[in-house]
PDB file of C-alpha atoms in Angstrom:
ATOM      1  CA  UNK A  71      11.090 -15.561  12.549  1.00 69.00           C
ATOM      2  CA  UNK A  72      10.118 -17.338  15.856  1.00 87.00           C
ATOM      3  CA  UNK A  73       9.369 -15.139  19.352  1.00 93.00           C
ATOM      4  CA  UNK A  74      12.004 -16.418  21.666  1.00 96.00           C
ATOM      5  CA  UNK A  75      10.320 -18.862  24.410  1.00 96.00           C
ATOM      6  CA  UNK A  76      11.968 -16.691  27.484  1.00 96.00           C
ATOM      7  CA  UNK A  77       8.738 -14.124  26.645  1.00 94.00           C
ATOM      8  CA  UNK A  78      10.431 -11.172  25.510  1.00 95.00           C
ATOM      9  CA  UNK A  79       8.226 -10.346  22.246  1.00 93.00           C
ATOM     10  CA  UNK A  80      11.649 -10.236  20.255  1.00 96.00           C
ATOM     11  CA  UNK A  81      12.878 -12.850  17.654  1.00 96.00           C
ATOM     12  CA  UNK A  82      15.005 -15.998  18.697  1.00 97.00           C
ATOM     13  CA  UNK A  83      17.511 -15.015  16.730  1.00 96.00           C
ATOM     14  CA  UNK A  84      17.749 -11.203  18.374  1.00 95.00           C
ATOM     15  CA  UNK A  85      17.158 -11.970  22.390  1.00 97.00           C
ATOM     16  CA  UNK A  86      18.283 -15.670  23.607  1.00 97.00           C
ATOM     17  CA  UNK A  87      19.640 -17.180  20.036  1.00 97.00           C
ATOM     18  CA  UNK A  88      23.037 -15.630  20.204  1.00 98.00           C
ATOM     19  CA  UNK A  89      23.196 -16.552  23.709  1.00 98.00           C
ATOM     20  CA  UNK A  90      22.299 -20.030  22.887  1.00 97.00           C
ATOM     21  CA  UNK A  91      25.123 -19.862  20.926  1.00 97.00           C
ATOM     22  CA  UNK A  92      28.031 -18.874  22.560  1.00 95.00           C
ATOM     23  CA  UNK A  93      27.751 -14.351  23.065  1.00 96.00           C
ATOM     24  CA  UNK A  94      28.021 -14.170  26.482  1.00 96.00           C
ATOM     25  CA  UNK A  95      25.143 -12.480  28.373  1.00 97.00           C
ATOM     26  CA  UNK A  96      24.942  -9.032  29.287  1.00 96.00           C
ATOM     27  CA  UNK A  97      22.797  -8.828  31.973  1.00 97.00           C
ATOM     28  CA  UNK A  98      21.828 -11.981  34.804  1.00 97.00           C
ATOM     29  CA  UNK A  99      18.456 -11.346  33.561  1.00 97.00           C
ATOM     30  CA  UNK A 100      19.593 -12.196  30.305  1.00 97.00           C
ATOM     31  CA  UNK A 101      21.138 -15.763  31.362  1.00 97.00           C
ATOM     32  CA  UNK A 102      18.151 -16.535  33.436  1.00 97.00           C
ATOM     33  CA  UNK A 103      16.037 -15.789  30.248  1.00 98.00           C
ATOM     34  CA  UNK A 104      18.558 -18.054  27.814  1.00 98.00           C
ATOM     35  CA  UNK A 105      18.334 -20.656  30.497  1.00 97.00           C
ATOM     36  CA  UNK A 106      14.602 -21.095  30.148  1.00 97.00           C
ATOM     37  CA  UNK A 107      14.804 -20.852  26.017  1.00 97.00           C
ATOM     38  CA  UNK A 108      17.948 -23.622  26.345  1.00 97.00           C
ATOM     39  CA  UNK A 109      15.310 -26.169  28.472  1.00 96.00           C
ATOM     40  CA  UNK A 110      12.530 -25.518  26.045  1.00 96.00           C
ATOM     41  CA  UNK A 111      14.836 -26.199  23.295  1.00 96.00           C
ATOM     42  CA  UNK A 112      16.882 -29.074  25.323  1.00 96.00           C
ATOM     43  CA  UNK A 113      20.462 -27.434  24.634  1.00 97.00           C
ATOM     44  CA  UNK A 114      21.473 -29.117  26.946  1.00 96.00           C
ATOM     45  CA  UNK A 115      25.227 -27.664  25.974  1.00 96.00           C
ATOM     46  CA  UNK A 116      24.093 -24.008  26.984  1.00 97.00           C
ATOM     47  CA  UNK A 117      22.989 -25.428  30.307  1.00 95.00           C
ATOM     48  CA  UNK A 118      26.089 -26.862  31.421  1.00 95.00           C
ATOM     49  CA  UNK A 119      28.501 -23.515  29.686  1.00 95.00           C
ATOM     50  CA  UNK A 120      26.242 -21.152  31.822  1.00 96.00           C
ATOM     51  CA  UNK A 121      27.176 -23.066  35.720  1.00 96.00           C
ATOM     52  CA  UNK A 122      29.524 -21.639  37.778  1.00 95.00           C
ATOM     53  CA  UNK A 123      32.308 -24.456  38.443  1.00 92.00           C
ATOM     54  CA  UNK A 124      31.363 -25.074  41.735  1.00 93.00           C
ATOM     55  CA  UNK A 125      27.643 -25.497  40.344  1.00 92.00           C
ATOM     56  CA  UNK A 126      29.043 -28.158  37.828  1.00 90.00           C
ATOM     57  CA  UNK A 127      29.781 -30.867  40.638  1.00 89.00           C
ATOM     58  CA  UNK A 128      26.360 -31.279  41.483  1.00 87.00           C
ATOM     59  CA  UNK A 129      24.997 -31.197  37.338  1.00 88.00           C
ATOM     60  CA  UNK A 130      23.258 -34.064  36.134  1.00 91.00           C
ATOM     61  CA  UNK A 131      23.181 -33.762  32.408  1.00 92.00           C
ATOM     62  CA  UNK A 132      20.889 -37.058  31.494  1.00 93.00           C
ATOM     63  CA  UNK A 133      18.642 -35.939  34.446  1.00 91.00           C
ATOM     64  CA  UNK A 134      18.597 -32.309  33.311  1.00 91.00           C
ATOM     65  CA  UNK A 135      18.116 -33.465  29.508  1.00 93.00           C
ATOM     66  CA  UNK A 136      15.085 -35.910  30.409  1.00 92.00           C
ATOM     67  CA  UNK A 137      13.447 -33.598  32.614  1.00 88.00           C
ATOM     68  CA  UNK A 138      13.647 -30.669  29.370  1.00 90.00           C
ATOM     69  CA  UNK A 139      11.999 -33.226  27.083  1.00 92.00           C
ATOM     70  CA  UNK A 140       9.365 -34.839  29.279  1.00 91.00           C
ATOM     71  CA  UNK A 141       7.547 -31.118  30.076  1.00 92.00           C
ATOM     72  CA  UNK A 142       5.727 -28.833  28.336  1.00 94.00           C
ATOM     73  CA  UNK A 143       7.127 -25.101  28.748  1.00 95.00           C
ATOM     74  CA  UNK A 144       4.481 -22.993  29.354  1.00 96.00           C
ATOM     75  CA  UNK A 145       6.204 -19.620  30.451  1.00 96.00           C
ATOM     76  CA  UNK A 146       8.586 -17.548  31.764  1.00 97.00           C
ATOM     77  CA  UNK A 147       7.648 -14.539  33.988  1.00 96.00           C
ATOM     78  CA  UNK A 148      10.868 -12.485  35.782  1.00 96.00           C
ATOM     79  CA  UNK A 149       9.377 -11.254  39.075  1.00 96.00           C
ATOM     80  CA  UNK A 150      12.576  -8.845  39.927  1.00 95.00           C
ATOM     81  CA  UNK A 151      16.506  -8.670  39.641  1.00 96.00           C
ATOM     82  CA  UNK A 152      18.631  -7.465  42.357  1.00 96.00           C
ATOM     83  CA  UNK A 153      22.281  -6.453  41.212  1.00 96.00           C
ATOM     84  CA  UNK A 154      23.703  -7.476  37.783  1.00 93.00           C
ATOM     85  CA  UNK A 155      24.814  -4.381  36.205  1.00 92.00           C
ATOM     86  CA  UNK A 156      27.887  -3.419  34.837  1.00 89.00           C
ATOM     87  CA  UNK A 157      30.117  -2.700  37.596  1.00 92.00           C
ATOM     88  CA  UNK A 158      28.312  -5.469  39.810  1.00 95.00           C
ATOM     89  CA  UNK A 159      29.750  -8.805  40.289  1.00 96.00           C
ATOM     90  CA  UNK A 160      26.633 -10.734  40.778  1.00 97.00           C
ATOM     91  CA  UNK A 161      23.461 -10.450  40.988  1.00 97.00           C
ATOM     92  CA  UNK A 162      19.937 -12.047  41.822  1.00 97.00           C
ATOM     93  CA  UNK A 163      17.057 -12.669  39.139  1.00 97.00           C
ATOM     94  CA  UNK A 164      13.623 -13.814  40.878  1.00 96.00           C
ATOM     95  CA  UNK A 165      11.210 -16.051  38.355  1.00 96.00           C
ATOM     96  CA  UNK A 166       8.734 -18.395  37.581  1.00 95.00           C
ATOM     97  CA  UNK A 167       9.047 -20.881  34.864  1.00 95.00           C
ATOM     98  CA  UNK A 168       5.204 -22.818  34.313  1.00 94.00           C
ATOM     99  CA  UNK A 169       5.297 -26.024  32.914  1.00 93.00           C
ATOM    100  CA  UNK A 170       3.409 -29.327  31.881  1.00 93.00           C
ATOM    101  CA  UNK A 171       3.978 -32.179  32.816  1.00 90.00           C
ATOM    102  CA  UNK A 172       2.128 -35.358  33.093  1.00 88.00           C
ATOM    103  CA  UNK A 173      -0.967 -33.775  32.240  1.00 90.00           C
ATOM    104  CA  UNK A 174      -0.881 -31.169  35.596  1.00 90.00           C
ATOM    105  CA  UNK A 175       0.288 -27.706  35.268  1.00 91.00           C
ATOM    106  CA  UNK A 176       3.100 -26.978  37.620  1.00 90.00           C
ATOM    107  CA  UNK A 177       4.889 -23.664  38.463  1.00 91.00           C
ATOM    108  CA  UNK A 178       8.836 -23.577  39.579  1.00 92.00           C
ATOM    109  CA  UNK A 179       9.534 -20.442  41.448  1.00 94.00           C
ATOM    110  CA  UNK A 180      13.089 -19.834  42.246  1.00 95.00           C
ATOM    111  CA  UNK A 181      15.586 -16.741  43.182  1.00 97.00           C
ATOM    112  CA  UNK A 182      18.745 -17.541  41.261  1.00 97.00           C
ATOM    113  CA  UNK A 183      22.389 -16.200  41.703  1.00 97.00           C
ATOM    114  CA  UNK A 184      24.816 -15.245  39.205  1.00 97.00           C
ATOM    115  CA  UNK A 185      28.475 -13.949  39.120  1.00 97.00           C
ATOM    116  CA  UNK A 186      30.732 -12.909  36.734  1.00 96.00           C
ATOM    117  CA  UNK A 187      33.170 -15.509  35.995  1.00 93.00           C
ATOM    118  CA  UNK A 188      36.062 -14.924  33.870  1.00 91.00           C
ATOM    119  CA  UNK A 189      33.718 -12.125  32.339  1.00 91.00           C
ATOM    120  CA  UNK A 190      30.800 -14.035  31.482  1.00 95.00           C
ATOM    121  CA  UNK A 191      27.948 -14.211  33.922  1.00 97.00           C
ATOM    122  CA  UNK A 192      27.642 -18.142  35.373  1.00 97.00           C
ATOM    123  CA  UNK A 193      24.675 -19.633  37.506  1.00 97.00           C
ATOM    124  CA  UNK A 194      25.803 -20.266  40.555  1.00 96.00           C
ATOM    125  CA  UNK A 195      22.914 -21.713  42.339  1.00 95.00           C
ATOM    126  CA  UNK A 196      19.306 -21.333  42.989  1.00 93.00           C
ATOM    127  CA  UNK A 197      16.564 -21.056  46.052  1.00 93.00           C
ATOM    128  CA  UNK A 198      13.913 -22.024  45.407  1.00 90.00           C
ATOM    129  CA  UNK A 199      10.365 -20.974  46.736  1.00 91.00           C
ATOM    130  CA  UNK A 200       8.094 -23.385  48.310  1.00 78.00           C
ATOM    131  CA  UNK A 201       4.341 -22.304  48.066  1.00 65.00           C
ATOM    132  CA  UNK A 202       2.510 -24.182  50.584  1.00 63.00           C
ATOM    133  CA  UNK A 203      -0.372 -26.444  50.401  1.00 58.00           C
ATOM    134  CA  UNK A 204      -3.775 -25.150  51.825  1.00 62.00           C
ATOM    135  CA  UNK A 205      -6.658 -27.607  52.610  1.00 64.00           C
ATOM    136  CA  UNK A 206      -9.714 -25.972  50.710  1.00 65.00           C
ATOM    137  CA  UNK A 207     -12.191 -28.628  52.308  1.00 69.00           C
ATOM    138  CA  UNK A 208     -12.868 -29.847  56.051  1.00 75.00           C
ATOM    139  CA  UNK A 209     -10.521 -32.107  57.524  1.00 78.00           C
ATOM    140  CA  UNK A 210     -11.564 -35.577  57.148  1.00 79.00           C
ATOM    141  CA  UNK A 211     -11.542 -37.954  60.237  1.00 80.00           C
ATOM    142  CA  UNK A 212     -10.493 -41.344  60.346  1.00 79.00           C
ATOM    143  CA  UNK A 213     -13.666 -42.918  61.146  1.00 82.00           C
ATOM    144  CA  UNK A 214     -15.078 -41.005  58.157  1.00 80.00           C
ATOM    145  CA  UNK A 215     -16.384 -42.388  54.823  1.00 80.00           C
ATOM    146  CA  UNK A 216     -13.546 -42.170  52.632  1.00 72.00           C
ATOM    147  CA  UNK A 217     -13.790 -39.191  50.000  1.00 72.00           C
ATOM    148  CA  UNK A 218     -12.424 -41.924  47.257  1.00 70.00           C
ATOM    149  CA  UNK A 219     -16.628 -42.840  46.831  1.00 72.00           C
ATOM    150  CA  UNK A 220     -15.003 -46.356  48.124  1.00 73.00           C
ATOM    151  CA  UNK A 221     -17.416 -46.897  50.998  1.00 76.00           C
ATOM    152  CA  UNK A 222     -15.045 -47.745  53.663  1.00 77.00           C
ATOM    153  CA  UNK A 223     -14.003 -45.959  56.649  1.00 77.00           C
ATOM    154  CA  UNK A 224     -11.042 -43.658  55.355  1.00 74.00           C
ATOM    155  CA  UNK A 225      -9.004 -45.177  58.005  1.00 76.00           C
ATOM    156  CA  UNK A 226      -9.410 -48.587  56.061  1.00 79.00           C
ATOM    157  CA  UNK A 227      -8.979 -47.225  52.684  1.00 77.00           C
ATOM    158  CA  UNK A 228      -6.819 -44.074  51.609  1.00 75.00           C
ATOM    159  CA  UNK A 229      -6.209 -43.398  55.071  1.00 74.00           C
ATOM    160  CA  UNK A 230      -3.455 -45.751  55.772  1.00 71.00           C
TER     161      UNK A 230
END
């Protein structure tokens, strides 16, 4: 028995693996968390079955099948759900997904949207969270030696 990769503690084949394979999901939570398994196991198929129609349109599957292979999956952590329950028609799951790739870690943080859709719940689309960048150093002026160890005025170097 494998753990399933969404980070539930449970086996594949008892939390995402019948999802993977065609039960629908109970919960938006649930999707979100097949989802993730489906890119760290490129089923690519599951992807494209779990999209709202409208979100099919815009769905790249070469681009979403390279992007699955070239990254390391590093984790899945469900920061809150908003609707989604049994009565509900849709409903909001809030995550981060880490990954690897190119040798730098990198964190995707994103507030999806589901609705049911002929009974199943469906992706419909997804905002996602920019975290800002902070300079941790002084600012560097252009008539400055260039932090690159280059010996050039910064302006003349990585400046430009």
């Amino acid at each position: 028995m494998t753990d399933c990769p969404c980070g539930s503690s449970l086996p594949l084949e008892s939390c995402c693996g019948p999802i993977l394979a065609g039960a629908p999901a109970a919960t938006p939570e649930a999707l979100m968390r097949s989802r993730y398994t489906a890119y760290v196991l490129c089923d690519i198929d599951h992807l494209e079955r779990s999209l709202a129609q409208e979100a099919l349109k815009d769905h790249d599957r070469k681009a979403a099948e390279q992007w699955a292979k070239s990254v390391e999956w590093l984790g899945l952590s469900i920061l809150g759900t908003e609707g989604g329950s049994s009565v509900d028609q849709s409903g909001t799951v809030e995550f981060t997904a880490r990954f690897r790739q190119n040798g730098a870690e990198h964190t995707h943080h994103e507030t999806s949207s589901f609705r049911r859709q002929d009974g199943k719940w469906v992706y419909v689309d997804g905002k996602i969270h920019n975290t800002p960048v902070v300079r941790t150093g002084p600012k560097i002026g252009r008539n400055d030696p260039c932090p690159c160890g280059s010996g050039k005025k910064y302006k003349h170097c990585c400046g430009r």
